[in-house]
Amino acid sequence: MNKDININFFKPVGDFMKKDVAMKKKLLIVWFVATYGFLFLLKLVADPGKTVELTLNTGEKITQVSGVSFLTETQFLGFPFHYWYSGQFLIVLFIFLCYVYCKFIDKLESEYDK
Amino acid sequence: MKKMMHWGLSLFFVLMSTNAFAVTDLNPEGKFKVIPAILMIALLILFIMVGVFFKAQNTEDYWAAGRGVGQIGGGMAIASNWMSAASYLGMAGLIYLKGYFAISYVLGWTGGYVLLLVLMAGQVRRYGKYTAPDFVGDRYYSTTARLMSALIVITISFVYAVGQYKGIGMMFNWIFGINYQTSVIVGTGVVLAYVLISGMLGATKNMQVQYVVIVITFFLPLFFIASKLGYFSAVPQIGYGAAVYDIGHGGNGIVAAASDPSYYLPFAKYTAYHWFALCITLMLGTAGLPHVIGRFYVVPRVSDARWQVVWGLFCIALVYWTAPAYAAFAKFSNLLGTTGTTITPDAIVVNAAELAGLPEWFAGFLAAGGVSAAFSTVGGLLMAGSSAFAHDIYFRVLNPNASEESKMKIARVGTVILGVSIIIVALNPPALIAQITAVAFALGANTFFPLFLLGLWWSRTTKEAAIIGMIVGLVVTFGSMLIPKTSILAYYIPFTSSAIVGVPAVLITMIVVSMMTPEPSQEIKELLYKVHNDE
């Protein structure tokens, strides 16, 4: 028993696990950026002139951009684009990511006779 | 341990006393709606019949091997088990109230499956335990951890089911015209009886039938609502987009002055931080719900289980693409100035049909579908809760020599106790359906998600870390409800989104504590090595 049997997501051991983890990382990055990167983008491109006043739960009043931008004013299939992206496209992407992973891991498992 | 449960319960009572969410009577005239009632009763009979008819086909078929039908069928079962009153009724209500912000519910409850599949499914399956507390107890070689996690499973089932009861109560109230409190007791009595009966019947086929019922009842009225309001009705899921645009800009009968841009603008009502916090909480919660993780344990072929997740997600998506349409059409009708219907956010789906001026029996479809959605989920939750009680606590800890029969008996008693005790909270629900459900997700995210993540992916994690991690998770989840509503802390840790702070806190705690405590034994490490590199 000289081999390293410590499992760590960032130090995968064995070929199978290395390939598996590499794929997992890719998918998780896509998942995260597509969901939360878009939120960041909405904030980034928002028209700084169009603001709303919010009252926070602390009673403090803050002024922030309401998020008007080409992303919200462009119509796509009738939708404001960002609404379509979050409400419909992202879910399609999630299904696609799951599909890609299933395909990948099936192939990998058959290669390594799991 | 017991103290903790009491503490959690008393917390709920504290919450209940603040009654900002008193349930409005949907049916003040007390009118008995004949056709919806017939629909509802017919559906209940159908479920029982299916259960009796497919009794011979046990759970083995559920994971039927082979491509195609088995996987799609399994996916449908996953979907109906997953979709609750929160998806069917609550989600549309929140979108109606909060606009774009509430899309985070839609994304949170779908995106979590990516995490679940990629990070856990295969590994959990190779670990080959029966329940989530089983995994925790064995991986963290500790009876204390096993007990704690079993109690957390019961707590999650409890909180989650409160939202379902509220949905069932509201729909029974709308259909039969009895007041909400009576409806909750009657409705949940029916559910309990159903769960106890169907526990002995074929559950899988029933889930598939329930899924079909959910989809048909959810889709059908929408075509009519869309065409009535003059939107593209062949695919109302696309057609409602124009309604969202019109709500924000005016058009199709809404004058520009009456338009409500805050409905579609991303940051008009909440900050970006709130959106992020809620969405990530629901995603991590999805990957940390014990009865969802539990699906991967007892599968003959892991590949099928994974494909079922893909199909399951697709089946769920069909409903989640549709829910925002109800919200948009209700909002649109509302701005149009259609009166005569009182709007209750949690019954917005039924309201939308009424607002659009459709006949009552159409709305009856939706009410019956909402109850079906709640039924399938409550069944699964009560089973999860009672099995934690019977298998993880009684059998694994208290009485390891218990016979299969006495285990079953305990499970039944547990089901009834759990089922009845939820009523007490549901009579006076502390929040909107989807919000109550979100708290259950926050709890799952703050406790089970880190336990599984580190347990599967880092062999250095120790039992002390698991126990302290669970305590931190519980403190964050329930502490977030106790924070005064007007404090700055409450802004950063909303009670529905506590995982944004909870998960990092628990992960850091667990890593630090692991480093300070002795390493797990060689056996645990070898087992884990096998899980990843099964040679």
XYZ file of C-alpha atoms in Angstrom:
649
model
C 0.000 0.000 0.000
C 2.413 2.643 -1.109
C 0.085 4.407 -3.461
C -1.576 7.638 -2.509
C -5.153 6.916 -1.580
C -6.027 10.362 -0.372
C -8.913 11.721 -2.359
C -8.991 15.397 -3.150
C -11.049 17.050 -5.874
C -8.087 19.222 -6.822
C -5.590 16.366 -6.831
C -7.351 13.553 -8.651
C -5.611 10.174 -8.653
C -5.733 7.668 -11.483
C -6.508 8.257 -15.131
C -10.232 7.735 -14.831
C -10.674 10.220 -12.045
C -8.364 12.761 -13.703
C -10.432 12.787 -16.891
C -13.679 12.763 -14.980
C -12.687 15.684 -12.781
C -11.386 17.682 -15.745
C -14.798 17.355 -17.410
C -16.628 18.197 -14.205
C -14.596 21.384 -13.858
C -15.417 22.478 -17.413
C -19.128 21.894 -16.979
C -19.258 23.623 -13.621
C -17.470 26.673 -15.005
C -19.960 26.910 -17.887
C -22.823 26.437 -15.438
C -21.602 29.164 -13.139
C -20.650 31.738 -15.757
C -23.836 31.269 -17.785
C -26.038 31.759 -14.730
C -24.244 34.294 -12.598
C -21.986 35.877 -15.177
C -25.117 37.003 -16.979
C -26.373 38.689 -13.834
C -23.055 40.515 -13.583
C -23.286 41.476 -17.250
C -26.778 42.912 -16.759
C -25.409 45.083 -13.989
C -22.395 46.056 -16.078
C -24.196 47.273 -19.189
C -27.128 48.850 -17.352
C -27.894 52.436 -18.300
C -26.523 54.476 -15.384
C -29.107 57.187 -16.080
C -32.095 54.965 -15.346
C -32.250 54.405 -11.618
C -34.780 53.325 -9.045
C -34.900 54.038 -5.355
C -35.087 50.966 -3.150
C -35.883 50.877 0.515
C -33.885 48.104 2.104
C -35.149 46.125 5.074
C -32.955 48.298 7.280
C -35.010 51.296 6.247
C -32.019 52.672 4.362
C -32.857 54.107 0.969
C -30.465 53.279 -1.840
C -30.463 54.320 -5.449
C -29.426 51.693 -7.939
C -29.648 51.147 -11.673
C -32.884 49.491 -12.666
C -31.002 47.501 -15.286
C -32.246 49.076 -18.494
C -29.865 48.159 -21.304
C -29.830 46.741 -24.821
C -30.215 43.327 -23.139
C -33.576 44.252 -21.678
C -34.896 46.419 -24.493
C -34.158 44.076 -27.380
C -37.109 41.906 -28.193
C -36.509 38.258 -28.921
C -39.511 36.048 -29.706
C -41.538 38.854 -28.173
C -39.599 38.687 -24.908
C -37.304 41.274 -23.456
C -34.090 39.415 -24.311
C -32.769 38.944 -20.756
C -36.123 37.543 -19.652
C -36.013 34.941 -22.381
C -32.387 34.115 -21.604
C -33.040 33.486 -17.915
C -36.548 32.142 -18.094
C -36.051 29.757 -20.979
C -32.621 29.494 -22.515
C -30.714 28.787 -19.286
C -32.948 25.829 -18.478
C -32.235 24.422 -21.947
C -28.542 24.905 -21.225
C -28.833 23.035 -17.916
C -30.450 20.087 -19.663
C -27.748 20.213 -22.310
C -24.973 20.197 -19.677
C -26.529 17.148 -18.016
C -26.799 15.473 -21.413
C -23.152 16.175 -22.244
C -21.999 14.802 -18.914
C -24.053 11.619 -19.241
C -22.692 10.983 -22.726
C -19.152 11.654 -21.565
C -19.209 9.510 -18.446
C -20.904 6.587 -20.201
C -18.083 6.568 -22.734
C -15.402 6.938 -20.078
C -16.837 4.152 -17.958
C -16.944 1.768 -20.900
C -13.329 2.619 -21.716
C -12.226 1.819 -18.181
C -14.628 -1.084 -17.695
C -16.387 0.340 -14.710
C -30.280 16.687 20.192
C -33.829 16.779 21.445
C -33.203 20.292 22.653
C -32.319 21.271 19.137
C -35.552 19.919 17.730
C -37.532 21.749 20.387
C -35.596 24.857 19.646
C -36.371 24.584 15.970
C -40.024 23.938 16.648
C -40.420 26.801 19.058
C -38.808 28.950 16.423
C -41.587 28.077 14.095
C -44.135 29.080 16.643
C -42.366 32.382 17.078
C -42.572 32.835 13.323
C -46.199 31.865 13.256
C -47.164 34.538 15.695
C -46.132 37.208 13.211
C -48.963 36.749 10.878
C -48.216 38.838 7.841
C -49.216 35.909 5.675
C -52.640 35.039 6.986
C -54.373 33.010 4.333
C -57.203 34.827 2.649
C -60.362 32.918 1.977
C -60.431 32.187 -1.747
C -64.027 31.224 -1.650
C -65.776 33.639 0.692
C -69.292 32.731 -0.421
C -68.595 29.159 0.628
C -69.754 27.996 -2.757
C -69.370 24.315 -3.502
C -67.936 24.171 -7.029
C -69.449 21.080 -8.581
C -67.296 20.390 -11.629
C -63.941 21.095 -9.960
C -65.036 18.908 -7.061
C -65.908 16.061 -9.407
C -62.535 16.496 -11.131
C -60.697 16.420 -7.830
C -62.485 13.339 -6.547
C -62.090 11.586 -9.892
C -58.348 12.202 -9.774
C -58.064 10.818 -6.261
C -59.931 7.696 -7.330
C -57.674 7.419 -10.375
C -54.540 7.516 -8.215
C -55.856 4.829 -5.909
C -56.936 2.698 -8.887
C -53.547 2.984 -10.549
C -51.941 2.055 -7.255
C -54.094 -1.063 -6.948
C -53.727 -2.021 -10.589
C -49.946 -1.812 -10.675
C -49.408 -3.272 -7.271
C -47.552 -6.237 -8.725
C -45.008 -3.975 -10.330
C -42.690 -2.982 -7.567
C -39.860 -0.498 -7.408
C -37.622 -2.725 -9.485
C -39.532 -1.650 -12.588
C -39.022 1.888 -11.601
C -35.413 1.661 -12.563
C -36.309 -0.495 -15.510
C -33.205 -1.278 -17.436
C -32.964 -0.537 -21.103
C -33.132 2.596 -23.149
C -36.106 4.749 -23.946
C -39.289 4.071 -22.066
C -37.626 3.103 -18.795
C -35.592 6.271 -18.693
C -38.386 8.585 -19.739
C -40.749 6.925 -17.294
C -38.177 7.266 -14.561
C -37.694 10.891 -15.483
C -41.419 11.504 -15.202
C -41.439 9.918 -11.771
C -38.510 12.067 -10.655
C -40.309 15.135 -11.940
C -43.630 14.515 -10.222
C -41.900 13.619 -7.006
C -39.898 16.825 -7.230
C -42.564 19.235 -8.348
C -44.653 20.368 -5.472
C -47.214 23.015 -4.736
C -44.246 25.384 -4.707
C -43.601 24.739 -8.389
C -47.205 24.521 -9.432
C -48.773 27.294 -7.381
C -46.114 29.159 -5.456
C -43.656 29.940 -8.214
C -46.143 31.734 -10.446
C -47.338 33.693 -7.409
C -43.850 34.930 -6.638
C -43.136 35.866 -10.239
C -46.406 37.794 -10.273
C -45.313 39.685 -7.166
C -41.629 40.144 -7.846
C -41.188 39.961 -11.592
C -37.760 39.155 -12.936
C -36.338 38.663 -9.454
C -38.413 35.513 -8.952
C -36.962 33.917 -12.085
C -34.185 32.972 -9.663
C -36.614 30.405 -8.242
C -37.032 28.869 -11.690
C -33.276 28.721 -12.245
C -32.424 27.607 -8.733
C -34.746 24.644 -8.920
C -33.385 23.477 -12.264
C -29.696 24.433 -12.161
C -29.188 22.444 -8.990
C -29.582 19.252 -10.970
C -26.400 19.993 -12.893
C -24.509 20.100 -9.596
C -26.205 16.992 -8.339
C -25.435 14.991 -11.450
C -21.891 16.182 -11.963
C -20.665 16.206 -8.366
C -22.589 13.465 -6.639
C -24.648 11.006 -8.621
C -21.984 8.504 -9.674
C -20.017 8.633 -6.430
C -23.063 8.318 -4.192
C -24.175 5.345 -6.244
C -20.824 3.583 -5.883
C -20.893 4.185 -2.152
C -24.034 2.082 -2.152
C -25.849 3.067 1.031
C -29.575 3.289 1.550
C -30.310 6.722 2.915
C -28.526 10.037 3.324
C -27.995 9.544 7.093
C -26.577 6.098 6.279
C -23.922 7.730 4.169
C -23.193 10.359 6.808
C -23.025 7.766 9.596
C -20.668 5.473 7.693
C -18.488 8.027 5.966
C -17.998 9.969 9.171
C -17.790 6.791 11.306
C -19.985 8.314 13.970
C -23.351 7.494 15.522
C -23.778 11.096 16.623
C -23.409 12.298 13.043
C -25.901 9.668 11.904
C -28.465 10.752 14.495
C -28.030 14.431 13.770
C -28.383 13.988 10.055
C -31.492 11.835 10.544
C -33.035 14.613 12.621
C -32.135 17.115 9.937
C -33.874 14.932 7.335
C -36.997 14.964 9.501
C -36.769 18.745 9.917
C -36.371 19.271 6.168
C -39.363 17.038 5.444
C -41.346 18.943 8.027
C -40.612 22.432 6.721
C -40.986 21.409 3.097
C -44.339 19.775 3.760
C -45.761 22.843 5.518
C -45.744 24.638 2.164
C -47.465 21.701 0.491
C -50.169 21.584 3.136
C -50.825 25.245 2.627
C -51.273 24.648 -1.107
C -53.598 21.709 -0.548
C -55.596 23.690 1.999
C -56.007 26.658 -0.333
C -57.141 24.520 -3.245
C -59.616 22.531 -1.132
C -60.897 25.838 0.154
C -61.390 27.075 -3.403
C -63.061 23.894 -4.622
C -65.302 22.905 -1.739
C -65.985 26.267 -0.150
C -65.047 25.183 3.380
C -62.798 27.640 5.205
C -59.008 27.378 5.010
C -58.422 25.874 8.447
C -60.964 23.123 7.883
C -59.565 22.596 4.384
C -56.066 22.016 5.719
C -57.315 19.386 8.134
C -59.583 17.681 5.598
C -57.097 17.925 2.736
C -54.178 16.610 4.708
C -56.329 13.875 6.191
C -56.934 12.734 2.635
C -53.207 12.928 1.849
C -52.261 10.944 4.930
C -54.800 8.260 4.163
C -53.534 8.216 0.592
C -49.888 7.918 1.641
C -50.623 5.131 4.098
C -52.674 3.244 1.513
C -50.350 3.877 -1.411
C -47.381 2.862 0.700
C -48.680 -0.629 0.065
C -49.490 -0.013 -3.589
C -47.573 0.612 -6.756
C -46.077 4.034 -6.277
C -44.032 4.393 -9.429
C -46.785 4.152 -11.996
C -48.709 6.551 -9.842
C -45.953 9.103 -10.013
C -45.962 8.832 -13.774
C -49.727 9.238 -13.886
C -49.455 12.202 -11.545
C -46.882 13.770 -13.810
C -49.182 13.439 -16.806
C -52.010 14.966 -14.771
C -49.760 17.837 -13.663
C -48.665 18.644 -17.207
C -52.107 18.382 -18.801
C -53.826 20.466 -16.142
C -51.029 23.024 -16.247
C -50.899 23.349 -20.039
C -54.505 23.162 -21.108
C -55.941 26.331 -19.556
C -52.945 28.325 -20.733
C -53.811 27.945 -24.427
C -57.197 29.459 -23.723
C -55.867 32.221 -21.497
C -53.313 33.189 -24.153
C -55.800 33.281 -27.007
C -58.305 35.138 -24.868
C -55.772 37.876 -24.171
C -54.679 37.925 -27.798
C -51.217 36.404 -27.548
C -49.546 33.697 -29.586
C -51.461 30.744 -28.198
C -50.077 27.789 -30.151
C -47.076 27.797 -27.822
C -48.098 30.041 -24.925
C -44.684 29.456 -23.325
C -43.327 31.622 -26.142
C -46.443 33.748 -26.465
C -46.215 35.161 -22.971
C -42.974 36.915 -23.889
C -44.931 39.603 -25.696
C -47.136 39.950 -22.607
C -44.038 40.578 -20.488
C -42.955 43.234 -22.974
C -46.410 44.825 -22.967
C -46.535 44.870 -19.170
C -43.314 46.848 -19.156
C -43.934 49.167 -22.093
C -47.661 49.347 -22.551
C -49.451 47.881 -25.558
C -52.234 45.447 -26.410
C -54.749 47.541 -24.522
C -52.500 48.706 -21.704
C -51.815 52.407 -21.876
C -48.180 53.359 -21.410
C -49.028 55.230 -18.215
C -50.409 52.080 -16.622
C -47.428 49.946 -17.578
C -45.188 48.502 -14.907
C -41.537 48.351 -15.991
C -40.493 46.964 -12.622
C -42.011 43.646 -13.673
C -39.319 42.860 -16.194
C -36.371 45.036 -15.169
C -33.710 43.002 -13.393
C -32.872 45.323 -10.532
C -36.072 47.283 -10.076
C -37.223 45.691 -6.826
C -34.223 43.946 -5.341
C -30.470 44.148 -5.435
C -28.315 41.855 -7.535
C -26.973 40.372 -4.308
C -30.435 39.141 -3.360
C -30.926 37.498 -6.722
C -27.576 35.770 -6.474
C -28.132 34.669 -2.876
C -31.518 33.138 -3.537
C -30.509 31.401 -6.735
C -27.357 29.838 -5.297
C -29.238 28.756 -2.158
C -31.845 26.899 -4.164
C -29.215 25.299 -6.399
C -27.071 24.067 -3.522
C -30.222 23.021 -1.697
C -31.319 20.930 -4.651
C -27.968 19.170 -4.498
C -28.377 18.778 -0.741
C -31.901 17.469 -0.377
C -31.682 14.024 1.198
C -34.627 12.527 -0.652
C -33.278 13.743 -3.979
C -29.767 12.429 -3.330
C -31.383 9.227 -2.106
C -32.575 8.442 -5.611
C -29.096 7.368 -6.600
C -28.563 4.734 -3.965
C -30.524 1.713 -4.951
C -30.177 1.727 -8.696
C -29.068 -1.424 -10.444
C -27.418 0.490 -13.268
C -25.885 3.817 -12.527
C -25.957 4.878 -16.147
C -29.751 4.619 -16.201
C -30.001 6.680 -13.059
C -27.979 9.426 -14.686
C -30.055 9.425 -17.855
C -33.178 9.576 -15.757
C -31.888 12.803 -14.272
C -31.611 14.261 -17.766
C -35.157 13.196 -18.606
C -36.372 14.259 -15.184
C -34.918 17.701 -15.695
C -36.609 17.951 -19.080
C -39.953 16.927 -17.559
C -39.516 19.526 -14.821
C -38.534 22.154 -17.368
C -41.839 21.700 -19.215
C -43.626 23.017 -16.153
C -41.001 25.641 -15.297
C -41.149 27.148 -18.764
C -44.876 27.484 -18.228
C -45.149 28.922 -14.708
C -43.876 32.414 -15.647
C -46.551 32.528 -18.355
C -49.304 32.285 -15.748
C -47.696 35.048 -13.754
C -47.381 37.284 -16.817
C -50.967 36.728 -17.972
C -52.320 37.379 -14.491
C -50.255 40.553 -14.221
C -51.387 41.618 -17.672
C -55.066 41.087 -16.889
C -54.559 42.914 -13.665
C -53.062 45.973 -15.381
C -55.801 45.806 -17.959
C -58.105 46.495 -15.067
C -60.095 43.296 -15.083
C -61.838 43.308 -11.750
C -64.044 40.961 -9.820
C -61.295 38.612 -8.712
C -59.319 39.048 -5.561
C -55.719 38.183 -6.223
C -53.949 35.828 -3.866
C -50.328 35.318 -4.878
C -50.296 31.657 -3.911
C -53.399 30.990 -5.965
C -52.333 33.099 -8.931
C -52.536 30.159 -11.303
C -56.213 29.734 -10.527
C -56.667 33.510 -10.465
C -55.123 33.819 -13.929
C -57.824 31.605 -15.370
C -60.497 33.588 -13.547
C -59.010 36.913 -14.587
C -58.970 35.906 -18.207
C -62.678 35.242 -17.850
C -62.529 31.504 -18.429
C -65.327 29.349 -17.059
C -64.954 28.045 -13.548
C -64.338 24.444 -14.505
C -61.153 25.471 -16.308
C -59.762 26.897 -13.124
C -60.910 23.645 -11.558
C -58.366 21.831 -13.701
C -55.627 23.936 -12.200
C -56.818 23.509 -8.643
C -56.934 19.741 -9.077
C -53.498 19.750 -10.718
C -52.071 21.789 -7.851
C -53.340 19.249 -5.369
C -51.856 16.405 -7.447
C -48.479 18.130 -7.466
C -48.596 18.538 -3.709
C -49.773 14.949 -3.224
C -46.875 13.284 -4.973
C -44.376 15.425 -3.105
C -45.924 15.068 0.343
C -45.937 11.309 -0.199
C -42.207 11.352 -0.893
C -41.492 13.679 2.029
C -43.429 11.712 4.603
C -41.681 8.561 3.416
C -38.270 10.242 3.713
C -39.066 11.598 7.164
C -40.503 8.381 8.499
C -37.683 6.279 7.062
C -35.156 8.529 8.784
C -37.102 7.848 11.930
C -37.539 4.097 11.459
C -34.347 3.115 9.628
C -31.708 5.636 10.670
C -32.715 6.301 14.241
C -34.660 3.290 15.457
C -33.020 0.469 13.494
C -29.449 1.698 13.136
C -29.076 3.229 16.589
C -31.717 2.194 19.099
C -32.532 -1.368 18.215
C -30.215 -2.996 15.639
C -31.964 -6.340 16.051
C -35.371 -5.007 15.088
C -37.375 -7.166 12.727
C -38.544 -5.895 9.358
C -42.097 -5.900 10.724
C -41.444 -3.695 13.702
C -39.507 -1.349 11.412
C -42.556 -1.042 9.168
C -44.756 -0.400 12.175
C -42.467 2.358 13.422
C -42.386 3.862 9.937
C -46.193 4.006 9.798
C -46.443 5.547 13.246
C -43.745 8.040 12.249
C -45.667 8.961 9.111
C -48.800 9.707 11.095
C -47.004 11.690 13.797
C -45.115 13.728 11.226
C -48.189 14.194 9.039
C -50.360 15.399 11.888
C -47.771 17.670 13.486
C -47.250 19.556 10.233
C -50.925 20.558 10.309
C -50.341 22.696 13.401
C -47.912 24.958 11.556
C -49.832 24.863 8.294
C -52.987 26.208 9.942
C -51.213 29.502 10.303
C -48.482 29.471 7.670
C -45.523 31.775 8.263
C -44.880 32.774 4.628
C -45.722 32.191 0.989
C -45.559 28.608 -0.269
C -42.386 29.022 -2.294
C -40.696 30.912 0.537
C -41.461 28.188 3.083
C -40.095 25.671 0.612
C -36.993 27.812 0.087
C -36.224 27.540 3.815
C -36.197 23.749 3.502
C -33.735 24.145 0.645
C -31.566 26.510 2.662
C -31.415 23.888 5.399
C -30.447 21.174 2.921
C -27.794 23.417 1.397
C -26.313 24.410 4.758
C -26.084 20.876 6.115
C -26.146 18.029 3.607
C -24.489 19.738 0.675
C -21.164 20.361 2.489
C -21.335 16.937 4.180
C -21.655 15.175 0.856
C -19.329 17.445 -1.070
C -16.423 17.120 1.344
C -17.347 13.576 2.290
C -17.065 12.451 -1.309
C -14.277 14.667 -2.533
C -11.887 15.064 0.355
C -10.852 12.038 2.346
C -9.316 14.155 5.098
C -12.746 15.281 6.357
C -13.248 13.992 9.892
C -16.249 13.167 12.028
C -15.722 16.151 14.322
C -15.834 18.379 11.260
C -19.111 16.781 10.177
C -20.750 17.281 13.554
C -19.563 20.858 14.036
C -20.404 21.614 10.395
C -23.981 20.454 10.887
C -24.320 22.595 13.991
C -23.033 25.667 12.133
C -25.427 24.921 9.273
C -28.389 24.688 11.629
C -27.388 27.865 13.443
C -27.127 29.815 10.182
C -30.420 28.472 8.817
C -32.521 29.067 11.904
C -30.512 32.024 13.111
C -31.348 33.853 9.894
C -35.015 33.734 10.892
C -34.326 35.203 14.304
C -32.320 38.171 13.079
C -34.415 41.322 13.507
C -35.955 42.102 10.146
C -34.515 45.590 10.047
C -30.880 44.805 10.791
C -28.071 44.988 8.288
C -27.437 41.273 8.862
C -30.921 40.451 7.640
C -30.026 42.112 4.348
C -26.999 39.876 3.861
C -28.608 36.707 5.183
C -32.264 36.636 4.085
C -34.016 33.663 5.660
C -34.885 32.145 2.299
C -31.330 32.562 1.009
C -29.131 31.836 4.003
C -26.896 29.394 2.089
C -25.002 32.249 0.454
C -23.352 32.762 3.846
C -24.075 29.350 5.323
C -22.366 27.100 2.778
C -19.021 28.939 2.729
C -19.132 29.208 6.536
C -19.797 25.484 6.934
C -17.187 24.493 4.343
C -14.503 26.635 5.988
C -15.462 25.369 9.446
C -15.296 21.770 8.284
C -11.921 22.199 6.602
C -10.404 23.957 9.616
C -11.819 21.447 12.098
C -10.657 18.532 9.922
C -7.141 19.885 9.964
C -7.220 20.119 13.735
C -8.560 16.632 14.388
C -7.018 13.190 13.749
C -7.279 11.791 10.228
C -9.976 9.274 9.363
C -8.898 5.643 9.465
C -7.285 3.827 6.561
C -10.517 1.875 5.860
C -12.532 5.015 5.254
C -9.893 6.312 2.882
C -9.698 3.050 0.992
C -13.449 2.949 0.653
C -13.449 6.454 -0.719
C -10.605 5.631 -3.070
C -12.709 2.782 -4.400
C -15.660 5.081 -4.902
C -13.608 7.166 -7.283
C -11.343 4.559 -8.795
C -13.288 1.388 -8.742
C -10.719 -1.060 -10.067
